[in-house]
Coordinates of C-alpha atoms in Angstrom, one line a residue:
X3 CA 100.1 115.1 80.2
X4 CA 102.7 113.3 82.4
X5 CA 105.8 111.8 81.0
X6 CA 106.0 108.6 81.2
X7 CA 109.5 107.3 79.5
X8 CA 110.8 107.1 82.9
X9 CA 109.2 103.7 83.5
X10 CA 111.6 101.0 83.2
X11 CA 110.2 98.2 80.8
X12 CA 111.0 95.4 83.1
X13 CA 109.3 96.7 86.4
X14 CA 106.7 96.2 88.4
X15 CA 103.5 97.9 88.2
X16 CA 101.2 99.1 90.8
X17 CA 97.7 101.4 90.3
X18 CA 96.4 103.0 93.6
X19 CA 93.5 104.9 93.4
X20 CA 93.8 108.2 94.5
X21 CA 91.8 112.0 94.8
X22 CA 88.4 110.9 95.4
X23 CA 85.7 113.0 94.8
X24 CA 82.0 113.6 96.6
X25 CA 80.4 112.8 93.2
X26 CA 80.7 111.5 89.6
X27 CA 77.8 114.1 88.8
X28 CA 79.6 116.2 85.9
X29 CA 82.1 114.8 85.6
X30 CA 81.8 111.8 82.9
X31 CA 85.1 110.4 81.7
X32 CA 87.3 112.2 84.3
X33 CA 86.7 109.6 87.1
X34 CA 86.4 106.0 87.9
X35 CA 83.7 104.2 90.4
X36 CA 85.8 101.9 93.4
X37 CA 84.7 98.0 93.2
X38 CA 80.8 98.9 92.7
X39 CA 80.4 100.8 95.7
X40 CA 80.3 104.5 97.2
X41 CA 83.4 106.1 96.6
X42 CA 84.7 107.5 93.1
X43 CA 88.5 108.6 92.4
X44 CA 89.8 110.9 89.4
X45 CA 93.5 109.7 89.2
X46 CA 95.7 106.6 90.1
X47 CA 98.6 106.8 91.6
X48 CA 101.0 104.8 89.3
X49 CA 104.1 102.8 91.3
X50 CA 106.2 101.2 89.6
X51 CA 109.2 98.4 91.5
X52 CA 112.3 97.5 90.9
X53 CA 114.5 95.5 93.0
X54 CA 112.1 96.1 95.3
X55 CA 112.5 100.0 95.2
X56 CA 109.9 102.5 93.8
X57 CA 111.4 104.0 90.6
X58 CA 108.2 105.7 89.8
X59 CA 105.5 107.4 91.6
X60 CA 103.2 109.8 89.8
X61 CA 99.8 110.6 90.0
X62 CA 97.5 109.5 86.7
X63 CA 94.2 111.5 85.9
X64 CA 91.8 108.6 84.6
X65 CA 90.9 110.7 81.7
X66 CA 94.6 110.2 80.7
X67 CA 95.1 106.6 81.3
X68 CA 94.8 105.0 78.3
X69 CA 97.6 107.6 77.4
X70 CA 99.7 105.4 80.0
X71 CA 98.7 102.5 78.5
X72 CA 100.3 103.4 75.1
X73 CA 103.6 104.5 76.9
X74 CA 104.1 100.7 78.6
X75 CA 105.8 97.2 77.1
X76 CA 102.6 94.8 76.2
X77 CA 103.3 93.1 79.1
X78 CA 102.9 95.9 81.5
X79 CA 99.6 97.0 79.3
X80 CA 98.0 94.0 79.9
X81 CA 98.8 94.2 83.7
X82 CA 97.7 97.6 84.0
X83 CA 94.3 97.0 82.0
X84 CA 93.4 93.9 84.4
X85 CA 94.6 95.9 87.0
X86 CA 92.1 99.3 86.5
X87 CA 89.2 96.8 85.7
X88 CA 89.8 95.1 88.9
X89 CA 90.0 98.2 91.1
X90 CA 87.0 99.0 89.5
X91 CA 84.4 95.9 89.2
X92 CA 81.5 95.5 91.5
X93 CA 82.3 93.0 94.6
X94 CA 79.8 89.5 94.2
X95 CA 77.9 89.7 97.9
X96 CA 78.5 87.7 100.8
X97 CA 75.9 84.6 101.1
X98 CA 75.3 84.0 104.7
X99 CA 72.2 81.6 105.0
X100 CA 69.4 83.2 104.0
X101 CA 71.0 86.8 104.4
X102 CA 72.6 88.1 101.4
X103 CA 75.3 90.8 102.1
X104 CA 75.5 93.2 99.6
X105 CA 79.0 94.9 99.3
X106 CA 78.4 98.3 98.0
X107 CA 78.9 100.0 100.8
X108 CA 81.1 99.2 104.2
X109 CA 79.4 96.8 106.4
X110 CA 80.2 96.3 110.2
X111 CA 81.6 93.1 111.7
X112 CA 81.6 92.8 115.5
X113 CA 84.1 91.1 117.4
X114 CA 82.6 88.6 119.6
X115 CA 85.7 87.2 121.7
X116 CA 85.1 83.5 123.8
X117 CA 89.0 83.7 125.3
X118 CA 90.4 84.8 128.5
X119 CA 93.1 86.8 127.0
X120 CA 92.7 88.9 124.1
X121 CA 94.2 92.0 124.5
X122 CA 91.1 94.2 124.5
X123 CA 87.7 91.8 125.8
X124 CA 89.7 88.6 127.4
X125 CA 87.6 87.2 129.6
X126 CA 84.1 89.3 128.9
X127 CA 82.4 86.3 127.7
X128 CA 84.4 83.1 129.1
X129 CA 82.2 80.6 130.3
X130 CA 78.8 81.5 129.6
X131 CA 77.6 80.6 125.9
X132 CA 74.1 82.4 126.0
X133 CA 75.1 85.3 127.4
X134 CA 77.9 85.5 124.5
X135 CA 75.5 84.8 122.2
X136 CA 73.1 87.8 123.8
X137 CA 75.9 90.1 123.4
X138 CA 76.4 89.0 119.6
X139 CA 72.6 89.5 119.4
X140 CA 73.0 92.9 120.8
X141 CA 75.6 93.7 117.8
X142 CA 73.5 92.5 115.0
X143 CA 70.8 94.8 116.2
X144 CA 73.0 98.3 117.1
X145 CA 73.9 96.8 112.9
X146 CA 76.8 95.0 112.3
X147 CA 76.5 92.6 109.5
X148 CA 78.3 89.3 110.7
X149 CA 79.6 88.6 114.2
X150 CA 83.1 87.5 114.3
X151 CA 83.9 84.3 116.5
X152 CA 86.7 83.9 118.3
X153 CA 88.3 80.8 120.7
X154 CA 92.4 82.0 120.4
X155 CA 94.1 85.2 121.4
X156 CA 96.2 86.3 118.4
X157 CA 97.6 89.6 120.8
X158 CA 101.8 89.1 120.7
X159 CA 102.6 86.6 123.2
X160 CA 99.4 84.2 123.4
X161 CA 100.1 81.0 123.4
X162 CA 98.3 78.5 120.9
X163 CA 95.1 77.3 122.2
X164 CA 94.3 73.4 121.9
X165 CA 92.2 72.9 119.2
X166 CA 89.7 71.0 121.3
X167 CA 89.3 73.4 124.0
X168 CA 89.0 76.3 120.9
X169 CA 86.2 74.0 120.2
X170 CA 84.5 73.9 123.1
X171 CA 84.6 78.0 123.5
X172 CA 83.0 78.9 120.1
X173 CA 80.1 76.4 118.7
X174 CA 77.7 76.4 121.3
X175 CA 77.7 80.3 120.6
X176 CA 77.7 79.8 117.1
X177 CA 75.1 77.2 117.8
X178 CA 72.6 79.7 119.2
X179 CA 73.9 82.5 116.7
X180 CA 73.2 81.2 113.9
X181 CA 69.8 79.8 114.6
X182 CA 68.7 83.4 115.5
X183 CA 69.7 84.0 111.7
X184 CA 72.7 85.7 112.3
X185 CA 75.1 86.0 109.8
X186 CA 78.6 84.3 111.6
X187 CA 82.4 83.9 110.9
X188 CA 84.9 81.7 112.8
X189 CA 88.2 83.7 113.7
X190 CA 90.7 80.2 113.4
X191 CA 93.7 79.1 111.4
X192 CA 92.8 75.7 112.7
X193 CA 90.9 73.0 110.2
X194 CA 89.4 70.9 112.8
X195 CA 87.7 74.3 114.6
X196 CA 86.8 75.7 110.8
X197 CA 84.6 72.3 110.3
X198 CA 83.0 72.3 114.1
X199 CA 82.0 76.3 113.7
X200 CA 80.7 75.6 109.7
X201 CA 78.8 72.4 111.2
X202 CA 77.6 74.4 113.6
X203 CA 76.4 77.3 111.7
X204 CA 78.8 79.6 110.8
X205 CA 79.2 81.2 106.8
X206 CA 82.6 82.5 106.9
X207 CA 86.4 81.6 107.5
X208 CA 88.3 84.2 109.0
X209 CA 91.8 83.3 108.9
X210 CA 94.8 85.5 110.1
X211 CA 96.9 82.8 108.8
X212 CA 95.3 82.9 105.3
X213 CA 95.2 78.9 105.6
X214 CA 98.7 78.4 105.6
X215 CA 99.1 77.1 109.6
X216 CA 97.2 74.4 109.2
X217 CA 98.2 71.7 106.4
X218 CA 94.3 70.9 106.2
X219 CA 92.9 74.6 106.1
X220 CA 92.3 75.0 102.5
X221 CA 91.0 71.6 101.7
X222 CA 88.2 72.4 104.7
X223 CA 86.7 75.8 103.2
X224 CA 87.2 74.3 99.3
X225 CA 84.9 71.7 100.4
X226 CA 82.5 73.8 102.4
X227 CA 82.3 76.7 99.7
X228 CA 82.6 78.8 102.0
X229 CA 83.8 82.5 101.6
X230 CA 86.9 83.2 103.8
X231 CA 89.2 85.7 105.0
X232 CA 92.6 85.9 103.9
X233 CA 95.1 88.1 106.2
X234 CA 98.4 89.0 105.7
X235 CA 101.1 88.4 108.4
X236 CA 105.1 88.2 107.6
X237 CA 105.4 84.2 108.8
X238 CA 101.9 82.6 109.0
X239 CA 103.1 79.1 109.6
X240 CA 105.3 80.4 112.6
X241 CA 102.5 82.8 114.5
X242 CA 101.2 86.0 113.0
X243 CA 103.8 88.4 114.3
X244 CA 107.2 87.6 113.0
X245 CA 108.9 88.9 110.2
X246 CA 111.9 90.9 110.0
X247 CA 110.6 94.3 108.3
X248 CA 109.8 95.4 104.8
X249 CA 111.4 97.4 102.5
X250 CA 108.0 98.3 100.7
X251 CA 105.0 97.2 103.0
X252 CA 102.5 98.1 100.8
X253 CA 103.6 96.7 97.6
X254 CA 105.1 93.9 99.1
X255 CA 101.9 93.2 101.5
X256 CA 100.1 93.8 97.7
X257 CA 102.3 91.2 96.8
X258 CA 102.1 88.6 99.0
X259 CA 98.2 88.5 99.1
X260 CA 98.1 88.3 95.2
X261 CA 100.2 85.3 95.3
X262 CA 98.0 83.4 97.9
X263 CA 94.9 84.3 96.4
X264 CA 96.0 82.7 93.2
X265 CA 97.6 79.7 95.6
X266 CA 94.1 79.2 97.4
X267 CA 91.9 79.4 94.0
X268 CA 94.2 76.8 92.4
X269 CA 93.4 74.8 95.7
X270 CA 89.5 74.8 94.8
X271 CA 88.1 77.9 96.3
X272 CA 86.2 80.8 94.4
X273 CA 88.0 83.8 93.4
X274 CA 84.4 85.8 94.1
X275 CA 84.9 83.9 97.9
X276 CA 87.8 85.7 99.2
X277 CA 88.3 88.3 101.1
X278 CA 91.8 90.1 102.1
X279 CA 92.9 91.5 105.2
X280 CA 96.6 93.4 104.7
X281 CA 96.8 92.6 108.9
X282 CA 97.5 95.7 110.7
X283 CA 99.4 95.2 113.5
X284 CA 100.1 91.7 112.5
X285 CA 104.6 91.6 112.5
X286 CA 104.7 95.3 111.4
X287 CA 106.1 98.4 113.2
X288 CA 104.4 101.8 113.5
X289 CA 105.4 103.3 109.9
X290 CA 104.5 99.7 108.4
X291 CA 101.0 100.2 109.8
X292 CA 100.5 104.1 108.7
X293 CA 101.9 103.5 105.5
X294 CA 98.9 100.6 105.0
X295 CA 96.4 102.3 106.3
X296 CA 97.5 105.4 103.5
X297 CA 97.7 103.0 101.3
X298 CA 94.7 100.5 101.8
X299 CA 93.0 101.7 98.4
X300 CA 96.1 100.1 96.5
X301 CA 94.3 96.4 97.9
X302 CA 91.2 96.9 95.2
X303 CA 93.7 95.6 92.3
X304 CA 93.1 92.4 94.4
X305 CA 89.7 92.2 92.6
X306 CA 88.3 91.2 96.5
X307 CA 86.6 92.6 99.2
X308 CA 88.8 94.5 101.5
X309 CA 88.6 93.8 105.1
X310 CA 90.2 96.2 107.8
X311 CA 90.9 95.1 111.1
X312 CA 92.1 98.4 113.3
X313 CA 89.8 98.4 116.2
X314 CA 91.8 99.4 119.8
X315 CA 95.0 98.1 118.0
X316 CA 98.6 99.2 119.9
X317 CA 99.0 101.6 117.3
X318 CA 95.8 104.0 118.3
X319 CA 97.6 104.1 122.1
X320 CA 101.0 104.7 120.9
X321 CA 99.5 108.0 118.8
X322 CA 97.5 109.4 121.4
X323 CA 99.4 109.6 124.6
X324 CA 99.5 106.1 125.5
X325 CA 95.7 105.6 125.8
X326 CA 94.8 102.1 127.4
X327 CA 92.6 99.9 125.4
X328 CA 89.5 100.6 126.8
X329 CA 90.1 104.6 125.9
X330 CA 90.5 103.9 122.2
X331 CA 87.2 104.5 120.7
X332 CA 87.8 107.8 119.0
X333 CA 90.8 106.4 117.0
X334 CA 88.7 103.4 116.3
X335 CA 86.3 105.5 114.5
X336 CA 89.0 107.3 112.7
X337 CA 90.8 104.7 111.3
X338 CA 87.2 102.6 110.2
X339 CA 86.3 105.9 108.9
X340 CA 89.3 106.4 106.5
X341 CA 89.0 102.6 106.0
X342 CA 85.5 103.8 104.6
X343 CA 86.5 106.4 102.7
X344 CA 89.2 104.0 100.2
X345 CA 86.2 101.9 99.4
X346 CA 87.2 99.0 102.2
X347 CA 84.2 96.9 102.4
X348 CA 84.0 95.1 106.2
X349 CA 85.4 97.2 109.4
X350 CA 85.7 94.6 112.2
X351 CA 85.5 96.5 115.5
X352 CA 85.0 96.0 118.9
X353 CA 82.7 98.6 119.1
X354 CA 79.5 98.3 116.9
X355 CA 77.0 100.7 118.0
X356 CA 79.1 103.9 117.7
X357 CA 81.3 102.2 114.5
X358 CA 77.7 101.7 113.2
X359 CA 76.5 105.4 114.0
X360 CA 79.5 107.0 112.3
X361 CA 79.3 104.9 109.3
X362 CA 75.8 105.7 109.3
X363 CA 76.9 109.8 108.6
X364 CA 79.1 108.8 107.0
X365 CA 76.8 107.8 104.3
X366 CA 74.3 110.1 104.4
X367 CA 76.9 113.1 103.5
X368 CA 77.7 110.8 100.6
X369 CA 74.0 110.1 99.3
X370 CA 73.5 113.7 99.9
X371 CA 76.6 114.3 96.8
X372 CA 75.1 111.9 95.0
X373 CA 71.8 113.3 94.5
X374 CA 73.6 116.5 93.1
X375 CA 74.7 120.0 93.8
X376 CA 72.2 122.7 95.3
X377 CA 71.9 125.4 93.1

């Protein structure tokens, strides 16, 4: 059994879950089942912080954890407990109209973009709401869950979009999306564009500036009930890709988001409602980003669904030769696929159809380990 004296009574405490398994079959008491769904793990990794350095980092077999948890102040006990039944509990679905999005496994949200310059579609669906709305027909039938609806580029160096003209871009393709029955979120951090896409149809908030941007932001999804997307970005009231670096990105991106769901539930909105995003790509550098996407099983102690958004992003180019956003596809898949495999619940892509396909073998190898071994 590990020795755990080493932890300093005063730090902070972190549980990441870590060597997952194909199955739980056999092996009753050694491992642990990820927020309801798919994936199971046998240890956590244990992180503990002070002044803002890791003091401690040592794997912990679930069978010994309540071994930890007799080595720790009261304090830390209690934090741990809430920590390992939050990594663990089942995620409450998504209600979108009259669909009910069940969160077991990962689900696909397609990016449907009505701007002129985002950095991978700008300008594929400008001007023409129906045949948007077609092309966020063809996603929800190649199987994405939700289309994603976007009026402002958020690529490093747009400039803000007048709320107005954000407006005009999405609701007459949320209009016609969600009379076809299709489950819809509005990408904004703008209240007034939040009210006209929910009065027009759409379920979900999708917010990169985890409704800090705009003053009236939470008071609009508290009243609608609405679930929403929290992301994390350095400086959200500034634009989503300042900061000045990290010394911990994941425990201080872990961090942050704990504090603003705690800020946005004291503001009136449902625990079981939010979602987090830890906002690849969003003011971090190259090692920021890897050391998230290592790391993105850590964001279960949330107790919320975990949403990764790594589709085309600079970061796929600048590991594979300097590949152009439109040649990007295969580390799309990688990186939704690893999102997939630490229990993250929505992948927001670009592309659906072959997202959809790889998620789709994805889970057959796993109900294949779940219905036991051969022999």
């Amino acid at each position: 059994m590990s020795d755990f004296a080493s932890i300093p009574a005063h730090a902070d405490l972190y549980l990441r879950p870590v060597q997952f398994v194909d199955s739980p079959i056999g092996l009753d008491g050694q491992v642990a089942r990820l927020a309801g769904g798919l994936v199971w793990f046998a240890a956590y990794e244990l992180i503990a912080v002070t002044g803002g350095r890791r003091v401690v980092q040592q794997p912990v077999p679930v069978a010994g954890f309540e071994a930890l948890l007799d080595s720790v102040s009261a304090a830390q006990r209690e934090r741990l407990s809430l920590l390992a039944e939050l990594i663990s509990a089942a995620r409450a679905p998504i209600i979108a109209g009259e669909r009910v999005l069940r969160l077991d496994q990962p689900l696909v949200m397609g990016i449907l973009n009505m701007t002129p310059d985002s950095f991978s579609d700008g300008g594929a669906n400008m001007g023409d709401p129906d045949a948007a709305a077609q092309a966020g027909f063809d996603m929800g039938t190649a199987g994405a869950a939700m289309v994603d609806v976007g009026g402002e580029s958020t690529r490093p160096g747009a400039k803000t979009v007048w709320e107005g003209d954000e407006v005009e871009r999405t609701r007459p393709v949320i209009e016609r999306l969600a009379r076809s029955g299709t489950p819809v979120s509005i990408d904004t951090r703008k209240a007034a564009v939040m009210e006209a896409a929910l009065s027009a149809g759409a379920h979900i908030v999708n917010d990169v500036a985890a409704l800090l941007w705009d003053d009236r932001a939470l008071e609009v999804v508290a009243k609608a009930g609405c679930p929403v997307v929290l992301m994390h970005s350095p400086e959200p009231t500034k634009g989503p890709h300042g900061g000045s670096g990290y010394g911990d990105v994941l425990t201080e991106t872990f961090d942050w988001l704990e504090a603003r769901i705690e800020a946005v539930v004291a503001g009136g909105v449902e625990r079981a409602k939010i979602i987090v995003d830890p906002g690849i790509g969003f003011g971090k550098a190259m090692q920021d980003n890897l050391a998230l996407l290592n790391g993105l099983s850590l964001f279960h102690g949330l107790g919320c669904p975990v949403l990764l958004g790594a589709s085309r992003k600079r970061m796929i180019g600048a590991l594979s030769n300097e590949a152009p956003v439109g040649e990007r596809l295969g580390g799309s898949i990688a990186l939704a696929l690893k999102g997939a495999e630490q229990g993250v619940q929505l992948l927001r892509v670009h592309d659906v159809p072959e997202t959809v396909q790889a998620l789709r073998v994805w889970r057959g190898m796993k109900d294949a380990a779940l219905v036991g071994r051969p022999g």
